[in-house]
Amino acid sequence: QVQLVESGGGLVQAGGSLRLSCAASGSIFVFDVVGWYRQIPGKQRELVAVVSSGGTTNYADSVKGRFTISRDSGKKIYLQMNSLRPDDTAVYYCSCSRWIGPRLDDYWGQGTQVTVSS
């Protein structure tokens, strides 16, 4: 079992910054894709930012230029969020995924709340 724990969420004023952290119980480099998703109640979970094992990053259009995904030596995944807006308010989830044959095996953290006030 792979365990992921997010931290760093909270309440911030519009225009401010937060840095989310995801701690993995093992090396994240065994995964094909790691990153962050977010979910607003009543809406589908959406991709925020992910990075592949090859270093390729994908960002949601709404966060490009404001958010940056990064990783350390292999145990943590970060999301630096700058110029936050009220519509960034959501529960943010860390995710690690890997292909096992034809199946994509996903692991998820418990989520951390980010609230941006106007």
PDB file of N, CA and C in Angstrom, residues 6 12 18 20 35-50 58-64 66-69 79-95 108-116:
ATOM      1  N   GLU A   6      -1.178  14.990   2.222  1.00  0.00           N
ATOM      2  CA  GLU A   6      -1.041  16.375   1.798  1.00  0.00           C
ATOM      3  C   GLU A   6      -1.002  17.302   3.002  1.00  0.00           C
ATOM      4  N   VAL A  12      -6.288  31.921   2.515  1.00  0.00           N
ATOM      5  CA  VAL A  12      -5.389  32.960   2.032  1.00  0.00           C
ATOM      6  C   VAL A  12      -6.198  34.005   1.278  1.00  0.00           C
ATOM      7  N   LEU A  18       0.350  30.008  -1.571  1.00  0.00           N
ATOM      8  CA  LEU A  18       0.429  28.838  -0.713  1.00  0.00           C
ATOM      9  C   LEU A  18       1.314  27.809  -1.387  1.00  0.00           C
ATOM     10  N   LEU A  20       1.659  23.712  -1.347  1.00  0.00           N
ATOM     11  CA  LEU A  20       1.173  22.418  -0.913  1.00  0.00           C
ATOM     12  C   LEU A  20       2.288  21.388  -0.993  1.00  0.00           C
ATOM     13  N   GLY A  35       1.139  14.116  -9.252  1.00  0.00           N
ATOM     14  CA  GLY A  35       0.708  15.497  -9.323  1.00  0.00           C
ATOM     15  C   GLY A  35      -0.482  15.809  -8.448  1.00  0.00           C
ATOM     16  N   TRP A  36      -1.183  16.855  -8.855  1.00  0.00           N
ATOM     17  CA  TRP A  36      -2.243  17.432  -8.056  1.00  0.00           C
ATOM     18  C   TRP A  36      -3.528  17.578  -8.839  1.00  0.00           C
ATOM     19  N   TYR A  37      -4.620  17.293  -8.157  1.00  0.00           N
ATOM     20  CA  TYR A  37      -5.965  17.498  -8.659  1.00  0.00           C
ATOM     21  C   TYR A  37      -6.740  18.296  -7.622  1.00  0.00           C
ATOM     22  N   ARG A  38      -7.865  18.853  -8.029  1.00  0.00           N
ATOM     23  CA  ARG A  38      -8.690  19.571  -7.075  1.00  0.00           C
ATOM     24  C   ARG A  38     -10.161  19.310  -7.362  1.00  0.00           C
ATOM     25  N   GLN A  39     -10.974  19.497  -6.332  1.00  0.00           N
ATOM     26  CA  GLN A  39     -12.391  19.233  -6.462  1.00  0.00           C
ATOM     27  C   GLN A  39     -13.199  20.241  -5.661  1.00  0.00           C
ATOM     28  N   ILE A  40     -14.180  20.809  -6.315  1.00  0.00           N
ATOM     29  CA  ILE A  40     -15.161  21.679  -5.681  1.00  0.00           C
ATOM     30  C   ILE A  40     -16.424  20.852  -5.458  1.00  0.00           C
ATOM     31  N   PRO A  41     -17.073  20.987  -4.297  1.00  0.00           N
ATOM     32  CA  PRO A  41     -18.287  20.210  -4.062  1.00  0.00           C
ATOM     33  C   PRO A  41     -19.298  20.358  -5.187  1.00  0.00           C
ATOM     34  N   GLY A  42     -19.823  19.232  -5.644  1.00  0.00           N
ATOM     35  CA  GLY A  42     -20.794  19.239  -6.722  1.00  0.00           C
ATOM     36  C   GLY A  42     -20.193  19.243  -8.110  1.00  0.00           C
ATOM     37  N   LYS A  43     -18.874  19.296  -8.201  1.00  0.00           N
ATOM     38  CA  LYS A  43     -18.204  19.300  -9.490  1.00  0.00           C
ATOM     39  C   LYS A  43     -17.221  18.137  -9.567  1.00  0.00           C
ATOM     40  N   GLN A  44     -16.836  17.805 -10.781  1.00  0.00           N
ATOM     41  CA  GLN A  44     -15.890  16.720 -10.988  1.00  0.00           C
ATOM     42  C   GLN A  44     -14.484  17.133 -10.570  1.00  0.00           C
ATOM     43  N   ARG A  45     -13.745  16.154 -10.109  1.00  0.00           N
ATOM     44  CA  ARG A  45     -12.346  16.399  -9.813  1.00  0.00           C
ATOM     45  C   ARG A  45     -11.606  16.739 -11.101  1.00  0.00           C
ATOM     46  N   GLU A  46     -10.734  17.720 -11.036  1.00  0.00           N
ATOM     47  CA  GLU A  46     -10.040  18.170 -12.229  1.00  0.00           C
ATOM     48  C   GLU A  46      -8.534  18.211 -12.015  1.00  0.00           C
ATOM     49  N   LEU A  47      -7.836  18.013 -13.102  1.00  0.00           N
ATOM     50  CA  LEU A  47      -6.382  18.080 -13.078  1.00  0.00           C
ATOM     51  C   LEU A  47      -5.924  19.502 -12.828  1.00  0.00           C
ATOM     52  N   VAL A  48      -4.935  19.652 -11.967  1.00  0.00           N
ATOM     53  CA  VAL A  48      -4.305  20.938 -11.733  1.00  0.00           C
ATOM     54  C   VAL A  48      -2.919  20.963 -12.369  1.00  0.00           C
ATOM     55  N   ALA A  49      -2.080  20.039 -11.954  1.00  0.00           N
ATOM     56  CA  ALA A  49      -0.728  19.966 -12.475  1.00  0.00           C
ATOM     57  C   ALA A  49      -0.171  18.580 -12.224  1.00  0.00           C
ATOM     58  N   VAL A  50       0.448  18.000 -13.228  1.00  0.00           N
ATOM     59  CA  VAL A  50       1.085  16.700 -13.085  1.00  0.00           C
ATOM     60  C   VAL A  50       2.437  16.718 -13.774  1.00  0.00           C
ATOM     61  N   ASN A  58       2.158  18.900 -17.199  1.00  0.00           N
ATOM     62  CA  ASN A  58       0.889  19.352 -17.753  1.00  0.00           C
ATOM     63  C   ASN A  58       0.177  20.189 -16.701  1.00  0.00           C
ATOM     64  N   TYR A  59      -0.292  21.347 -17.115  1.00  0.00           N
ATOM     65  CA  TYR A  59      -1.017  22.237 -16.227  1.00  0.00           C
ATOM     66  C   TYR A  59      -2.391  22.540 -16.797  1.00  0.00           C
ATOM     67  N   ALA A  60      -3.349  22.688 -15.902  1.00  0.00           N
ATOM     68  CA  ALA A  60      -4.632  23.215 -16.329  1.00  0.00           C
ATOM     69  C   ALA A  60      -4.442  24.623 -16.861  1.00  0.00           C
ATOM     70  N   ASP A  61      -5.180  24.963 -17.897  1.00  0.00           N
ATOM     71  CA  ASP A  61      -5.043  26.293 -18.481  1.00  0.00           C
ATOM     72  C   ASP A  61      -5.266  27.397 -17.455  1.00  0.00           C
ATOM     73  N   SER A  62      -6.154  27.157 -16.518  1.00  0.00           N
ATOM     74  CA  SER A  62      -6.503  28.173 -15.545  1.00  0.00           C
ATOM     75  C   SER A  62      -5.387  28.475 -14.548  1.00  0.00           C
ATOM     76  N   VAL A  63      -4.397  27.595 -14.446  1.00  0.00           N
ATOM     77  CA  VAL A  63      -3.333  27.799 -13.465  1.00  0.00           C
ATOM     78  C   VAL A  63      -1.981  28.061 -14.100  1.00  0.00           C
ATOM     79  N   LYS A  64      -1.888  27.981 -15.409  1.00  0.00           N
ATOM     80  CA  LYS A  64      -0.614  28.217 -16.082  1.00  0.00           C
ATOM     81  C   LYS A  64      -0.098  29.616 -15.777  1.00  0.00           C
ATOM     82  N   ARG A  66       0.799  30.600 -12.924  1.00  0.00           N
ATOM     83  CA  ARG A  66       0.580  30.903 -11.514  1.00  0.00           C
ATOM     84  C   ARG A  66       1.035  29.768 -10.597  1.00  0.00           C
ATOM     85  N   PHE A  67       0.833  28.532 -11.032  1.00  0.00           N
ATOM     86  CA  PHE A  67       1.184  27.360 -10.228  1.00  0.00           C
ATOM     87  C   PHE A  67       2.403  26.667 -10.815  1.00  0.00           C
ATOM     88  N   THR A  68       3.184  26.050  -9.940  1.00  0.00           N
ATOM     89  CA  THR A  68       4.350  25.295 -10.369  1.00  0.00           C
ATOM     90  C   THR A  68       4.431  23.994  -9.594  1.00  0.00           C
ATOM     91  N   ILE A  69       4.536  22.887 -10.310  1.00  0.00           N
ATOM     92  CA  ILE A  69       4.702  21.593  -9.663  1.00  0.00           C
ATOM     93  C   ILE A  69       6.184  21.245  -9.611  1.00  0.00           C
ATOM     94  N   LEU A  79       3.317  21.785  -4.785  1.00  0.00           N
ATOM     95  CA  LEU A  79       2.579  22.657  -5.676  1.00  0.00           C
ATOM     96  C   LEU A  79       2.680  24.070  -5.131  1.00  0.00           C
ATOM     97  N   GLN A  80       3.470  24.895  -5.795  1.00  0.00           N
ATOM     98  CA  GLN A  80       3.575  26.298  -5.431  1.00  0.00           C
ATOM     99  C   GLN A  80       2.469  27.055  -6.137  1.00  0.00           C
ATOM    100  N   MET A  81       1.631  27.718  -5.365  1.00  0.00           N
ATOM    101  CA  MET A  81       0.482  28.420  -5.900  1.00  0.00           C
ATOM    102  C   MET A  81       0.640  29.910  -5.612  1.00  0.00           C
ATOM    103  N   ASN A  82       0.770  30.682  -6.661  1.00  0.00           N
ATOM    104  CA  ASN A  82       0.906  32.122  -6.552  1.00  0.00           C
ATOM    105  C   ASN A  82      -0.284  32.808  -7.204  1.00  0.00           C
ATOM    106  N   SER A  83      -0.453  34.073  -6.873  1.00  0.00           N
ATOM    107  CA  SER A  83      -1.541  34.873  -7.444  1.00  0.00           C
ATOM    108  C   SER A  83      -2.877  34.156  -7.327  1.00  0.00           C
ATOM    109  N   LEU A  84      -3.150  33.655  -6.152  1.00  0.00           N
ATOM    110  CA  LEU A  84      -4.359  32.867  -5.947  1.00  0.00           C
ATOM    111  C   LEU A  84      -5.618  33.693  -6.142  1.00  0.00           C
ATOM    112  N   ARG A  85      -6.617  33.028  -6.674  1.00  0.00           N
ATOM    113  CA  ARG A  85      -7.903  33.659  -6.941  1.00  0.00           C
ATOM    114  C   ARG A  85      -8.999  32.896  -6.215  1.00  0.00           C
ATOM    115  N   PRO A  86     -10.132  33.541  -5.961  1.00  0.00           N
ATOM    116  CA  PRO A  86     -11.222  32.839  -5.272  1.00  0.00           C
ATOM    117  C   PRO A  86     -11.664  31.556  -5.969  1.00  0.00           C
ATOM    118  N   ASP A  87     -11.590  31.506  -7.285  1.00  0.00           N
ATOM    119  CA  ASP A  87     -11.997  30.291  -7.984  1.00  0.00           C
ATOM    120  C   ASP A  87     -10.966  29.169  -7.889  1.00  0.00           C
ATOM    121  N   ASP A  88      -9.862  29.401  -7.207  1.00  0.00           N
ATOM    122  CA  ASP A  88      -8.934  28.329  -6.872  1.00  0.00           C
ATOM    123  C   ASP A  88      -9.381  27.562  -5.629  1.00  0.00           C
ATOM    124  N   THR A  89     -10.390  28.055  -4.953  1.00  0.00           N
ATOM    125  CA  THR A  89     -10.878  27.409  -3.744  1.00  0.00           C
ATOM    126  C   THR A  89     -11.372  25.998  -4.056  1.00  0.00           C
ATOM    127  N   ALA A  90     -10.823  25.021  -3.349  1.00  0.00           N
ATOM    128  CA  ALA A  90     -11.160  23.625  -3.591  1.00  0.00           C
ATOM    129  C   ALA A  90     -10.413  22.758  -2.589  1.00  0.00           C
ATOM    130  N   VAL A  91     -10.751  21.481  -2.584  1.00  0.00           N
ATOM    131  CA  VAL A  91      -9.931  20.495  -1.898  1.00  0.00           C
ATOM    132  C   VAL A  91      -8.908  19.987  -2.901  1.00  0.00           C
ATOM    133  N   TYR A  92      -7.661  20.059  -2.534  1.00  0.00           N
ATOM    134  CA  TYR A  92      -6.579  19.645  -3.407  1.00  0.00           C
ATOM    135  C   TYR A  92      -6.073  18.272  -2.997  1.00  0.00           C
ATOM    136  N   TYR A  93      -5.942  17.391  -3.986  1.00  0.00           N
ATOM    137  CA  TYR A  93      -5.538  16.017  -3.750  1.00  0.00           C
ATOM    138  C   TYR A  93      -4.236  15.705  -4.457  1.00  0.00           C
ATOM    139  N   CYS A  94      -3.373  15.029  -3.758  1.00  0.00           N
ATOM    140  CA  CYS A  94      -2.157  14.502  -4.345  1.00  0.00           C
ATOM    141  C   CYS A  94      -2.451  13.139  -4.956  1.00  0.00           C
ATOM    142  N   SER A  95      -1.839  12.848  -6.089  1.00  0.00           N
ATOM    143  CA  SER A  95      -2.059  11.579  -6.758  1.00  0.00           C
ATOM    144  C   SER A  95      -0.773  11.041  -7.361  1.00  0.00           C
ATOM    145  N   TRP A 108      -4.230   8.021  -3.936  1.00  0.00           N
ATOM    146  CA  TRP A 108      -4.698   9.359  -3.607  1.00  0.00           C
ATOM    147  C   TRP A 108      -4.476   9.679  -2.144  1.00  0.00           C
ATOM    148  N   GLY A 109      -4.159  10.931  -1.886  1.00  0.00           N
ATOM    149  CA  GLY A 109      -4.113  11.414  -0.527  1.00  0.00           C
ATOM    150  C   GLY A 109      -5.504  11.773  -0.035  1.00  0.00           C
ATOM    151  N   GLN A 110      -5.581  12.230   1.195  1.00  0.00           N
ATOM    152  CA  GLN A 110      -6.874  12.541   1.802  1.00  0.00           C
ATOM    153  C   GLN A 110      -7.390  13.921   1.423  1.00  0.00           C
ATOM    154  N   GLY A 111      -6.541  14.744   0.868  1.00  0.00           N
ATOM    155  CA  GLY A 111      -6.925  16.076   0.446  1.00  0.00           C
ATOM    156  C   GLY A 111      -6.606  17.138   1.476  1.00  0.00           C
ATOM    157  N   THR A 112      -6.394  18.345   0.997  1.00  0.00           N
ATOM    158  CA  THR A 112      -6.181  19.495   1.860  1.00  0.00           C
ATOM    159  C   THR A 112      -6.977  20.673   1.310  1.00  0.00           C
ATOM    160  N   GLN A 113      -7.661  21.368   2.194  1.00  0.00           N
ATOM    161  CA  GLN A 113      -8.547  22.448   1.785  1.00  0.00           C
ATOM    162  C   GLN A 113      -7.764  23.721   1.519  1.00  0.00           C
ATOM    163  N   VAL A 114      -8.032  24.327   0.382  1.00  0.00           N
ATOM    164  CA  VAL A 114      -7.506  25.642   0.046  1.00  0.00           C
ATOM    165  C   VAL A 114      -8.688  26.578  -0.141  1.00  0.00           C
ATOM    166  N   THR A 115      -8.698  27.657   0.611  1.00  0.00           N
ATOM    167  CA  THR A 115      -9.760  28.640   0.507  1.00  0.00           C
ATOM    168  C   THR A 115      -9.148  30.004   0.237  1.00  0.00           C
ATOM    169  N   VAL A 116      -9.585  30.629  -0.828  1.00  0.00           N
ATOM    170  CA  VAL A 116      -9.076  31.936  -1.222  1.00  0.00           C
ATOM    171  C   VAL A 116     -10.205  32.946  -1.075  1.00  0.00           C
TER     172      VAL A 116
END
